[in-house]
Amino acid sequence: MFDSGIGGLTVLREARVLMPDRRFVYVADDAAFPYGAWEEPALQDHILGVFGRLLARHDPAISVIACNTASTLVIDALRKAFPGHPFVGTVPAIKPAAERTRSGLVSVLATPGTVRRQYTRDLITNWASKCHVRLVGSDRLASLAEIYMRDGFVDEEAVRAEIAPCFVERDGLRTDIVVLACTHYPFLVNRMRKTAPWPVDWLDPAEAIARRALSLLDPGGGGAEATERGDVAIFTSGKADSAARRLMHGFGLTVA
Ligand code: DGL
């Protein structure tokens, strides 16, 4: 389970429910956080390099890229670079949002990187051409989620300001769905609900991603090992502080 930080934990908790017998390696590429601010070619090279080392070391049955900012950029390149290894990506849930909206006004809340991606634009063209989709790139929410989960503090006014552009009123209609297109954001969803100008459906794809991973796994493999060894968390910086360790511990992960 791979992310730039703690966001992939929102997917891990769903995966655990669906695959209780599996063993998980959680990777937080915190040395490179936040991905949202990176230029595309540099980020692609970086993630391919990190994955080369991770796959050689851990040889997982499957890799889940629990990060929209990474998946929308490198999922195809990863599949090409490591043929035969199954990857599950996380991309903005634009198709289900387009199927569910009643007002036709949908917002996609993501990192600036995900908002810039051609992949994201193509999802809108292919699946939501009849909707009005507003892309909202947030500079701060992923970091706010990191602080909240480690230190228990969240600046509510900052959350309010970051989500405000998601709320559109047009011809008497209002945005009724906000796609949480960054895996960090579900950790802040209660604050988002509290500071939103009106109620909306906040779409979190974590369960769907976990189901996809389950569907690709061989039902027989991996279970025996899971009962013998615990789940681990890896921080690419090699410098997890005590708050990060405590958080991982709360998720049943031992920092390697
Ligand atoms: N959790 C990541 C995502 O889903 C992004 C956070 C970041 O590194 O900016 O996009």
mmCIF file of C-alpha atoms and ligand atoms in Angstrom:
data_model
loop_
_atom_site.group_PDB
_atom_site.id
_atom_site.type_symbol
_atom_site.label_atom_id
_atom_site.label_comp_id
_atom_site.label_asym_id
_atom_site.label_seq_id
_atom_site.Cartn_x
_atom_site.Cartn_y
_atom_site.Cartn_z
ATOM 1 C CA MET A 1 0.000 0.000 0.000
ATOM 2 C CA PHE A 2 1.785 3.081 -1.260
ATOM 3 C CA ASP A 3 1.248 6.806 -0.729
ATOM 4 C CA SER A 4 3.276 9.971 -0.258
ATOM 5 C CA GLY A 5 2.223 10.061 3.386
ATOM 6 C CA ILE A 6 -0.585 8.910 5.624
ATOM 7 C CA GLY A 7 -3.371 9.167 3.013
ATOM 8 C CA GLY A 8 -3.107 5.525 1.979
ATOM 9 C CA LEU A 9 -4.182 4.553 5.477
ATOM 10 C CA THR A 10 -7.736 5.452 4.406
ATOM 11 C CA VAL A 11 -7.446 2.665 1.823
ATOM 12 C CA LEU A 12 -5.576 0.305 4.145
ATOM 13 C CA ARG A 13 -8.399 0.341 6.700
ATOM 14 C CA GLU A 14 -10.866 -0.788 4.017
ATOM 15 C CA ALA A 15 -8.439 -3.371 2.648
ATOM 16 C CA ARG A 16 -8.008 -4.856 6.115
ATOM 17 C CA VAL A 17 -11.761 -5.390 6.416
ATOM 18 C CA LEU A 18 -11.909 -7.173 3.081
ATOM 19 C CA MET A 19 -8.624 -9.091 3.419
ATOM 20 C CA PRO A 20 -8.141 -9.845 7.107
ATOM 21 C CA ASP A 21 -5.748 -12.703 6.375
ATOM 22 C CA ARG A 22 -3.352 -10.700 4.256
ATOM 23 C CA ARG A 23 -0.175 -9.109 5.441
ATOM 24 C CA PHE A 24 0.351 -5.470 4.498
ATOM 25 C CA VAL A 25 3.419 -3.353 3.932
ATOM 26 C CA TYR A 26 2.488 0.321 4.135
ATOM 27 C CA VAL A 27 4.866 2.699 2.403
ATOM 28 C CA ALA A 28 4.802 6.436 3.100
ATOM 29 C CA ASP A 29 7.116 8.219 0.694
ATOM 30 C CA ASP A 30 7.460 11.042 3.182
ATOM 31 C CA ALA A 31 10.893 11.972 1.846
ATOM 32 C CA ALA A 32 9.048 13.318 -1.194
ATOM 33 C CA PHE A 33 5.830 14.637 0.420
ATOM 34 C CA PRO A 34 3.834 16.490 -0.844
ATOM 35 C CA TYR A 35 3.557 14.976 -4.323
ATOM 36 C CA GLY A 36 1.024 17.648 -5.256
ATOM 37 C CA ALA A 37 3.747 20.228 -5.800
ATOM 38 C CA TRP A 38 6.140 18.136 -7.967
ATOM 39 C CA GLU A 39 6.797 18.614 -11.686
ATOM 40 C CA GLU A 40 5.547 15.574 -13.629
ATOM 41 C CA PRO A 41 8.761 14.155 -15.180
ATOM 42 C CA ALA A 42 10.704 14.372 -11.915
ATOM 43 C CA LEU A 43 7.902 12.772 -9.917
ATOM 44 C CA GLN A 44 7.527 9.958 -12.438
ATOM 45 C CA ASP A 45 11.253 9.129 -12.319
ATOM 46 C CA HIS A 46 11.248 9.322 -8.561
ATOM 47 C CA ILE A 47 8.303 6.924 -8.087
ATOM 48 C CA LEU A 48 9.654 4.416 -10.625
ATOM 49 C CA GLY A 49 12.958 4.397 -8.750
ATOM 50 C CA VAL A 50 11.304 3.918 -5.367
ATOM 51 C CA PHE A 51 9.178 1.072 -6.735
ATOM 52 C CA GLY A 52 12.119 -0.739 -8.223
ATOM 53 C CA ARG A 53 13.626 -0.955 -4.742
ATOM 54 C CA LEU A 54 10.354 -1.784 -2.984
ATOM 55 C CA LEU A 55 9.410 -4.638 -5.295
ATOM 56 C CA ALA A 56 12.886 -6.148 -5.113
ATOM 57 C CA ARG A 57 12.819 -6.029 -1.338
ATOM 58 C CA HIS A 58 9.241 -7.053 -0.471
ATOM 59 C CA ASP A 59 7.982 -8.982 -3.513
ATOM 60 C CA PRO A 60 4.306 -8.243 -2.797
ATOM 61 C CA ALA A 61 1.431 -10.192 -4.358
ATOM 62 C CA ILE A 62 -0.060 -6.866 -5.451
ATOM 63 C CA SER A 63 0.727 -3.163 -5.146
ATOM 64 C CA VAL A 64 -1.957 -0.587 -4.425
ATOM 65 C CA ILE A 65 -1.030 2.953 -5.369
ATOM 66 C CA ALA A 66 -3.234 4.586 -2.739
ATOM 67 C CA CYS A 67 -2.551 8.054 -4.069
ATOM 68 C CA ASN A 68 -4.347 9.937 -6.832
ATOM 69 C CA THR A 69 -1.444 12.292 -7.478
ATOM 70 C CA ALA A 70 0.850 9.340 -8.175
ATOM 71 C CA SER A 71 -1.638 7.078 -9.970
ATOM 72 C CA THR A 72 -2.825 9.708 -12.445
ATOM 73 C CA LEU A 73 0.805 10.192 -13.452
ATOM 74 C CA VAL A 74 2.614 6.865 -13.238
ATOM 75 C CA ILE A 75 0.195 3.960 -13.208
ATOM 76 C CA ASP A 76 0.773 3.178 -16.900
ATOM 77 C CA ALA A 77 4.543 3.639 -16.569
ATOM 78 C CA LEU A 78 4.618 1.321 -13.535
ATOM 79 C CA ARG A 79 2.723 -1.389 -15.416
ATOM 80 C CA LYS A 80 5.143 -1.038 -18.298
ATOM 81 C CA ALA A 81 8.247 -1.009 -16.099
ATOM 82 C CA PHE A 82 7.181 -4.029 -14.023
ATOM 83 C CA PRO A 83 5.242 -6.288 -16.394
ATOM 84 C CA GLY A 84 3.427 -9.166 -14.732
ATOM 85 C CA HIS A 85 3.175 -7.408 -11.378
ATOM 86 C CA PRO A 86 -0.409 -6.336 -10.612
ATOM 87 C CA PHE A 87 -0.965 -2.674 -9.717
ATOM 88 C CA VAL A 88 -4.206 -1.139 -8.509
ATOM 89 C CA GLY A 89 -4.394 2.607 -8.974
ATOM 90 C CA THR A 90 -6.470 5.292 -7.325
ATOM 91 C CA VAL A 91 -7.926 7.836 -9.707
ATOM 92 C CA PRO A 92 -10.586 10.512 -9.131
ATOM 93 C CA ALA A 93 -14.070 8.939 -8.784
ATOM 94 C CA ILE A 94 -15.500 11.077 -11.574
ATOM 95 C CA LYS A 95 -17.518 8.304 -13.231
ATOM 96 C CA PRO A 96 -19.492 7.315 -10.104
ATOM 97 C CA ALA A 97 -20.009 10.995 -9.285
ATOM 98 C CA ALA A 98 -21.446 11.643 -12.743
ATOM 99 C CA GLU A 99 -23.784 8.663 -12.331
ATOM 100 C CA ARG A 100 -25.007 9.839 -8.936
ATOM 101 C CA THR A 101 -25.342 13.605 -9.199
ATOM 102 C CA ARG A 102 -28.847 14.997 -9.433
ATOM 103 C CA SER A 103 -27.987 18.631 -9.957
ATOM 104 C CA GLY A 104 -25.291 17.875 -12.547
ATOM 105 C CA LEU A 105 -22.841 20.024 -10.562
ATOM 106 C CA VAL A 106 -19.882 17.991 -9.335
ATOM 107 C CA SER A 107 -16.639 19.169 -7.769
ATOM 108 C CA VAL A 108 -13.366 17.279 -7.655
ATOM 109 C CA LEU A 109 -11.203 18.184 -4.683
ATOM 110 C CA ALA A 110 -7.591 17.115 -5.235
ATOM 111 C CA THR A 111 -3.973 18.164 -5.063
ATOM 112 C CA PRO A 112 -2.756 20.725 -7.623
ATOM 113 C CA GLY A 113 -0.902 17.850 -9.343
ATOM 114 C CA THR A 114 -4.019 15.722 -9.842
ATOM 115 C CA VAL A 115 -5.958 18.727 -11.108
ATOM 116 C CA ARG A 116 -3.261 19.394 -13.731
ATOM 117 C CA ARG A 117 -3.127 15.835 -15.063
ATOM 118 C CA GLN A 118 -4.301 14.961 -18.544
ATOM 119 C CA TYR A 119 -5.565 11.692 -16.996
ATOM 120 C CA THR A 120 -8.044 13.662 -14.860
ATOM 121 C CA ARG A 121 -9.184 15.775 -17.828
ATOM 122 C CA ASP A 122 -9.738 12.602 -19.852
ATOM 123 C CA LEU A 123 -11.895 11.101 -17.078
ATOM 124 C CA ILE A 124 -14.145 14.158 -17.282
ATOM 125 C CA THR A 125 -14.366 14.042 -21.074
ATOM 126 C CA ASN A 126 -15.070 10.309 -21.111
ATOM 127 C CA TRP A 127 -17.484 9.975 -18.199
ATOM 128 C CA ALA A 128 -18.884 13.317 -17.158
ATOM 129 C CA SER A 129 -19.395 15.291 -20.353
ATOM 130 C CA LYS A 130 -23.015 16.012 -19.370
ATOM 131 C CA CYS A 131 -22.031 17.437 -15.976
ATOM 132 C CA HIS A 132 -20.477 20.676 -14.933
ATOM 133 C CA VAL A 133 -17.294 19.530 -13.214
ATOM 134 C CA ARG A 134 -15.255 21.974 -11.191
ATOM 135 C CA LEU A 135 -11.676 20.959 -10.465
ATOM 136 C CA VAL A 136 -10.426 22.353 -7.178
ATOM 137 C CA GLY A 137 -6.707 22.037 -6.469
ATOM 138 C CA SER A 138 -5.845 22.468 -2.816
ATOM 139 C CA ASP A 139 -2.338 23.418 -1.732
ATOM 140 C CA ARG A 140 -2.939 22.794 1.944
ATOM 141 C CA LEU A 141 -5.416 20.006 2.667
ATOM 142 C CA ALA A 142 -2.996 17.062 2.454
ATOM 143 C CA SER A 143 -0.669 18.762 4.938
ATOM 144 C CA LEU A 144 -3.599 19.698 7.178
ATOM 145 C CA ALA A 145 -4.624 16.020 7.218
ATOM 146 C CA GLU A 146 -1.049 15.002 8.117
ATOM 147 C CA ILE A 147 -1.010 17.441 11.033
ATOM 148 C CA TYR A 148 -4.468 16.410 12.179
ATOM 149 C CA MET A 149 -3.660 12.697 12.213
ATOM 150 C CA ARG A 150 -0.274 13.097 13.912
ATOM 151 C CA ASP A 151 -0.959 15.915 16.355
ATOM 152 C CA GLY A 152 -4.762 15.913 16.655
ATOM 153 C CA PHE A 153 -5.071 19.554 15.641
ATOM 154 C CA VAL A 154 -6.907 20.961 12.650
ATOM 155 C CA ASP A 155 -7.287 24.564 11.583
ATOM 156 C CA GLU A 156 -11.001 24.613 10.741
ATOM 157 C CA GLU A 157 -10.879 28.000 9.084
ATOM 158 C CA ALA A 158 -8.195 26.713 6.729
ATOM 159 C CA VAL A 159 -10.353 23.685 5.876
ATOM 160 C CA ARG A 160 -13.305 25.986 5.220
ATOM 161 C CA ALA A 161 -11.233 28.176 2.903
ATOM 162 C CA GLU A 162 -9.782 25.201 0.987
ATOM 163 C CA ILE A 163 -13.154 23.561 0.300
ATOM 164 C CA ALA A 164 -15.089 26.779 -0.406
ATOM 165 C CA PRO A 165 -14.423 26.797 -4.197
ATOM 166 C CA CYS A 166 -16.125 23.373 -4.444
ATOM 167 C CA PHE A 167 -19.519 24.909 -3.797
ATOM 168 C CA VAL A 168 -21.135 26.199 -6.968
ATOM 169 C CA GLU A 169 -24.634 27.633 -7.474
ATOM 170 C CA ARG A 170 -25.920 27.904 -11.015
ATOM 171 C CA ASP A 171 -29.424 28.449 -12.399
ATOM 172 C CA GLY A 172 -30.978 27.572 -9.059
ATOM 173 C CA LEU A 173 -28.943 24.360 -8.779
ATOM 174 C CA ARG A 174 -26.141 23.554 -6.353
ATOM 175 C CA THR A 175 -23.154 21.237 -6.251
ATOM 176 C CA ASP A 176 -24.387 17.997 -4.692
ATOM 177 C CA ILE A 177 -21.241 15.796 -4.884
ATOM 178 C CA VAL A 178 -17.642 16.504 -3.950
ATOM 179 C CA VAL A 179 -15.184 13.816 -5.054
ATOM 180 C CA LEU A 180 -12.416 13.326 -2.502
ATOM 181 C CA ALA A 181 -9.672 12.829 -5.073
ATOM 182 C CA CYS A 182 -6.785 12.648 -2.626
ATOM 183 C CA THR A 183 -6.549 9.784 -0.175
ATOM 184 C CA HIS A 184 -5.591 12.144 2.654
ATOM 185 C CA TYR A 185 -8.913 13.973 2.544
ATOM 186 C CA PRO A 186 -11.298 11.395 4.058
ATOM 187 C CA PHE A 187 -9.484 11.967 7.359
ATOM 188 C CA LEU A 188 -10.833 15.540 7.313
ATOM 189 C CA VAL A 189 -14.330 14.773 6.076
ATOM 190 C CA ASN A 190 -16.040 15.570 9.378
ATOM 191 C CA ARG A 191 -14.435 19.019 9.402
ATOM 192 C CA MET A 192 -15.433 19.444 5.777
ATOM 193 C CA ARG A 193 -19.045 18.568 6.632
ATOM 194 C CA LYS A 194 -18.971 21.025 9.481
ATOM 195 C CA THR A 195 -17.555 23.920 7.459
ATOM 196 C CA ALA A 196 -19.422 23.284 4.183
ATOM 197 C CA PRO A 197 -21.968 25.922 3.159
ATOM 198 C CA TRP A 198 -24.544 23.192 2.417
ATOM 199 C CA PRO A 199 -24.689 19.391 2.683
ATOM 200 C CA VAL A 200 -23.211 17.356 -0.163
ATOM 201 C CA ASP A 201 -22.241 13.753 -0.781
ATOM 202 C CA TRP A 202 -18.476 13.371 -0.158
ATOM 203 C CA LEU A 203 -17.281 10.556 -2.411
ATOM 204 C CA ASP A 204 -14.483 8.434 -0.947
ATOM 205 C CA PRO A 205 -13.298 5.655 -3.280
ATOM 206 C CA ALA A 206 -11.321 3.719 -0.638
ATOM 207 C CA GLU A 207 -13.678 0.765 -0.417
ATOM 208 C CA ALA A 208 -13.893 0.433 -4.202
ATOM 209 C CA ILE A 209 -10.087 0.380 -4.424
ATOM 210 C CA ALA A 210 -9.834 -2.301 -1.770
ATOM 211 C CA ARG A 211 -12.454 -4.368 -3.598
ATOM 212 C CA ARG A 212 -10.513 -4.056 -6.821
ATOM 213 C CA ALA A 213 -7.360 -5.283 -5.084
ATOM 214 C CA LEU A 214 -9.243 -8.223 -3.587
ATOM 215 C CA SER A 215 -10.646 -9.157 -6.984
ATOM 216 C CA LEU A 216 -7.127 -9.370 -8.461
ATOM 217 C CA LEU A 217 -5.615 -11.504 -5.723
ATOM 218 C CA ASP A 218 -5.264 -15.226 -5.834
ATOM 219 C CA PRO A 219 -7.631 -16.472 -3.074
ATOM 220 C CA GLY A 220 -5.113 -19.062 -1.838
ATOM 221 C CA GLY A 221 -1.985 -16.917 -1.535
ATOM 222 C CA GLY A 222 -0.505 -14.974 1.341
ATOM 223 C CA GLY A 223 -2.729 -16.009 4.247
ATOM 224 C CA ALA A 224 -0.348 -18.305 6.099
ATOM 225 C CA GLU A 225 2.374 -15.685 6.234
ATOM 226 C CA ALA A 226 -0.080 -13.109 7.496
ATOM 227 C CA THR A 227 -0.687 -14.953 10.732
ATOM 228 C CA GLU A 228 3.042 -15.341 11.395
ATOM 229 C CA ARG A 229 4.282 -11.809 10.813
ATOM 230 C CA GLY A 230 2.762 -8.430 11.576
ATOM 231 C CA ASP A 231 2.162 -5.541 9.217
ATOM 232 C CA VAL A 232 4.879 -2.958 8.780
ATOM 233 C CA ALA A 233 5.141 0.687 7.825
ATOM 234 C CA ILE A 234 8.082 2.094 5.908
ATOM 235 C CA PHE A 235 8.915 5.785 5.805
ATOM 236 C CA THR A 236 11.226 6.541 2.898
ATOM 237 C CA SER A 237 12.905 9.340 4.877
ATOM 238 C CA GLY A 238 13.894 6.766 7.490
ATOM 239 C CA LYS A 239 12.914 9.379 10.056
ATOM 240 C CA ALA A 240 9.477 8.655 11.472
ATOM 241 C CA ASP A 241 8.998 10.811 14.571
ATOM 242 C CA SER A 242 7.168 9.651 17.668
ATOM 243 C CA ALA A 243 3.810 11.052 16.493
ATOM 244 C CA ALA A 244 4.128 9.169 13.212
ATOM 245 C CA ARG A 245 5.090 5.974 15.029
ATOM 246 C CA ARG A 246 2.124 6.334 17.364
ATOM 247 C CA LEU A 247 -0.222 6.846 14.440
ATOM 248 C CA MET A 248 1.105 3.790 12.621
ATOM 249 C CA HIS A 249 0.847 1.773 15.792
ATOM 250 C CA GLY A 250 -2.808 2.782 16.045
ATOM 251 C CA PHE A 251 -3.288 1.292 12.595
ATOM 252 C CA GLY A 252 -1.612 -1.943 13.670
ATOM 253 C CA LEU A 253 1.644 -1.185 11.831
ATOM 254 C CA THR A 254 5.164 -1.434 13.205
ATOM 255 C CA VAL A 255 7.579 1.095 11.756
ATOM 256 C CA ALA A 256 10.407 -0.800 10.075
HETATM 257 N N1 DGL B 1 -2.511 11.220 -0.886
HETATM 258 C C1 DGL B 1 -2.131 11.784 -2.129
HETATM 259 C C2 DGL B 1 -3.241 11.689 -3.168
HETATM 260 O O1 DGL B 1 -4.124 10.881 -3.087
HETATM 261 C C3 DGL B 1 -1.502 13.142 -2.221
HETATM 262 C C4 DGL B 1 -0.897 13.920 -1.151
HETATM 263 C C5 DGL B 1 0.343 14.707 -1.631
HETATM 264 O O2 DGL B 1 1.404 14.135 -1.566
HETATM 265 O O3 DGL B 1 0.209 15.861 -2.085
HETATM 266 O O4 DGL B 1 -3.241 12.408 -4.126
#
